[in-house]
PDB file of C-alpha atoms in Angstrom:
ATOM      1  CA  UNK A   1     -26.823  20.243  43.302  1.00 70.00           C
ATOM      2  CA  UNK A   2     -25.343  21.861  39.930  1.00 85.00           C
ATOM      3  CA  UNK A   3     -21.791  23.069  39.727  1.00 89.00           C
ATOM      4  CA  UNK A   4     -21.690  26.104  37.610  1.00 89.00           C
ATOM      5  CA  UNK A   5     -18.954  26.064  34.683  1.00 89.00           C
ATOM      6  CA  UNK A   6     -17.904  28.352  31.812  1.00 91.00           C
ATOM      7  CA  UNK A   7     -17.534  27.846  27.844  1.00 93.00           C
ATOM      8  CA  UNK A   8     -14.394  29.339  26.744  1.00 95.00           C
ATOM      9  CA  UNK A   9     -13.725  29.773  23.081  1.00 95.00           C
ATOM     10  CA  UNK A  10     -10.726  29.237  21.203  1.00 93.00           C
ATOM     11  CA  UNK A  11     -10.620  31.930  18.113  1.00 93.00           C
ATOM     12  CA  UNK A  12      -8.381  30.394  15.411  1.00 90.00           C
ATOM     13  CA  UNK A  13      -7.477  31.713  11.780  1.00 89.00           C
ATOM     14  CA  UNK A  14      -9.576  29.290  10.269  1.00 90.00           C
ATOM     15  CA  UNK A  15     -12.029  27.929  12.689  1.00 90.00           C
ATOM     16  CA  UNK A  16     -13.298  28.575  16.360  1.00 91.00           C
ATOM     17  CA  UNK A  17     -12.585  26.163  19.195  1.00 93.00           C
ATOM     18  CA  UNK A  18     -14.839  25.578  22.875  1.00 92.00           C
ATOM     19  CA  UNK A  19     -13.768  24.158  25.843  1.00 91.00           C
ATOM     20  CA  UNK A  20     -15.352  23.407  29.103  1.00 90.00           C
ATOM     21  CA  UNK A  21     -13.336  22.012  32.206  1.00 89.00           C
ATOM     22  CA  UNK A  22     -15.215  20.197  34.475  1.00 84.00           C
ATOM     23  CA  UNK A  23     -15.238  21.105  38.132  1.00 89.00           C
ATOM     24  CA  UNK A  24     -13.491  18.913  40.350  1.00 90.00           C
ATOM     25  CA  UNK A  25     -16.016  16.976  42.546  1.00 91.00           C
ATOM     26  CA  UNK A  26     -17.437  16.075  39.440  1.00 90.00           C
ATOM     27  CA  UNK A  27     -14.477  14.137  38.348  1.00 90.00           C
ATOM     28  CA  UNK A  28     -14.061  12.721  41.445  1.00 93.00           C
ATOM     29  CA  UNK A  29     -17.076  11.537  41.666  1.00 92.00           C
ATOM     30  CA  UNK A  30     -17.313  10.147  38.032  1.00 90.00           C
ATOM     31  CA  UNK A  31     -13.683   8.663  38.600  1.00 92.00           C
ATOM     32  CA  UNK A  32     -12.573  10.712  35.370  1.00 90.00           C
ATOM     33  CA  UNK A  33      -8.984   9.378  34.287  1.00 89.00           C
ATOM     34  CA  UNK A  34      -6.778  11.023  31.694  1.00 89.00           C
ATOM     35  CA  UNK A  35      -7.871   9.717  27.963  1.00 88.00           C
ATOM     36  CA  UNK A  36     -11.170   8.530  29.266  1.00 90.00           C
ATOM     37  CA  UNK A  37     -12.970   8.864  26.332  1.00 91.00           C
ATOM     38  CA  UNK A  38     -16.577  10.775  26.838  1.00 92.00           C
ATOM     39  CA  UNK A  39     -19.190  11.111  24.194  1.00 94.00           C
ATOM     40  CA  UNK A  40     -21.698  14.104  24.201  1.00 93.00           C
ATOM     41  CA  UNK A  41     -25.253  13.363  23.207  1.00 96.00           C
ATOM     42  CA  UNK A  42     -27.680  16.661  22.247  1.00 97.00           C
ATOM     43  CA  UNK A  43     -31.174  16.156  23.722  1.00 97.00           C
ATOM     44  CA  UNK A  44     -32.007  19.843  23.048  1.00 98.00           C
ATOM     45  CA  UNK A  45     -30.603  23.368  22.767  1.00 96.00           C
ATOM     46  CA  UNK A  46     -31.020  23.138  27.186  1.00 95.00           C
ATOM     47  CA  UNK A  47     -29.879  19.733  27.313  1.00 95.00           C
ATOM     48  CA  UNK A  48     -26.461  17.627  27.336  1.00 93.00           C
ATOM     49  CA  UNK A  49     -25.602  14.296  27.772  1.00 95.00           C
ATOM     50  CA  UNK A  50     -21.834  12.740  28.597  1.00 92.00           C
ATOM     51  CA  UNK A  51     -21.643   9.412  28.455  1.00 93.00           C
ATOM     52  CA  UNK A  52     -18.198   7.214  28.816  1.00 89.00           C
ATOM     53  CA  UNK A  53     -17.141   5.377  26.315  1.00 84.00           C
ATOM     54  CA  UNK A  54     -16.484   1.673  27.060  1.00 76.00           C
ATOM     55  CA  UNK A  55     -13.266   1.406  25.399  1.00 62.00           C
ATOM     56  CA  UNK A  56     -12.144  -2.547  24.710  1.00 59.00           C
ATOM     57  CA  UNK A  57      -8.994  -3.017  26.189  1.00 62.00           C
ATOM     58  CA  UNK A  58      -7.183  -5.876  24.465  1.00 57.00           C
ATOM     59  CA  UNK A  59      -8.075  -9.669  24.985  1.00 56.00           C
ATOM     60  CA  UNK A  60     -10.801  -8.450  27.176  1.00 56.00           C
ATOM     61  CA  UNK A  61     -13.948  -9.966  26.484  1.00 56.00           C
ATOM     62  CA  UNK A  62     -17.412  -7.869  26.456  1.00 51.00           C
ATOM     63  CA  UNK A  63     -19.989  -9.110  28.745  1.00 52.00           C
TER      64      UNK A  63
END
């Protein structure tokens, strides 16, 4: 099932600016926190990817 979202865009003096919020049960069911940190990945003009970071938090070890 897909869950329909907008672009909204930001006009600036200098530059433009898009935003997309995602729609609740997705963050619920992707346990979003504030700061996670997401990275987008183009497949194609159709296609996104989000991935989560894996941020190192400090003295913990990777595995």
């Amino acid at each position: 099932m897909g869950y329909p979202a907008k672009i909204q865009q930001i006009t600036r003096k200098d530059f433009n600016q898009y935003y997309i919020n995602f729609p609740r049960p997705i963050a619920l069911a992707m346990n979003f926190n504030k700061g996670d940190i997401v990275e987008w990945e183009i497949v194609d003009k159709d296609t996104l990817i989000l991935k989560r970071r894996q941020v190192e938090i400090a003295g913990q070890k990777r595995i």
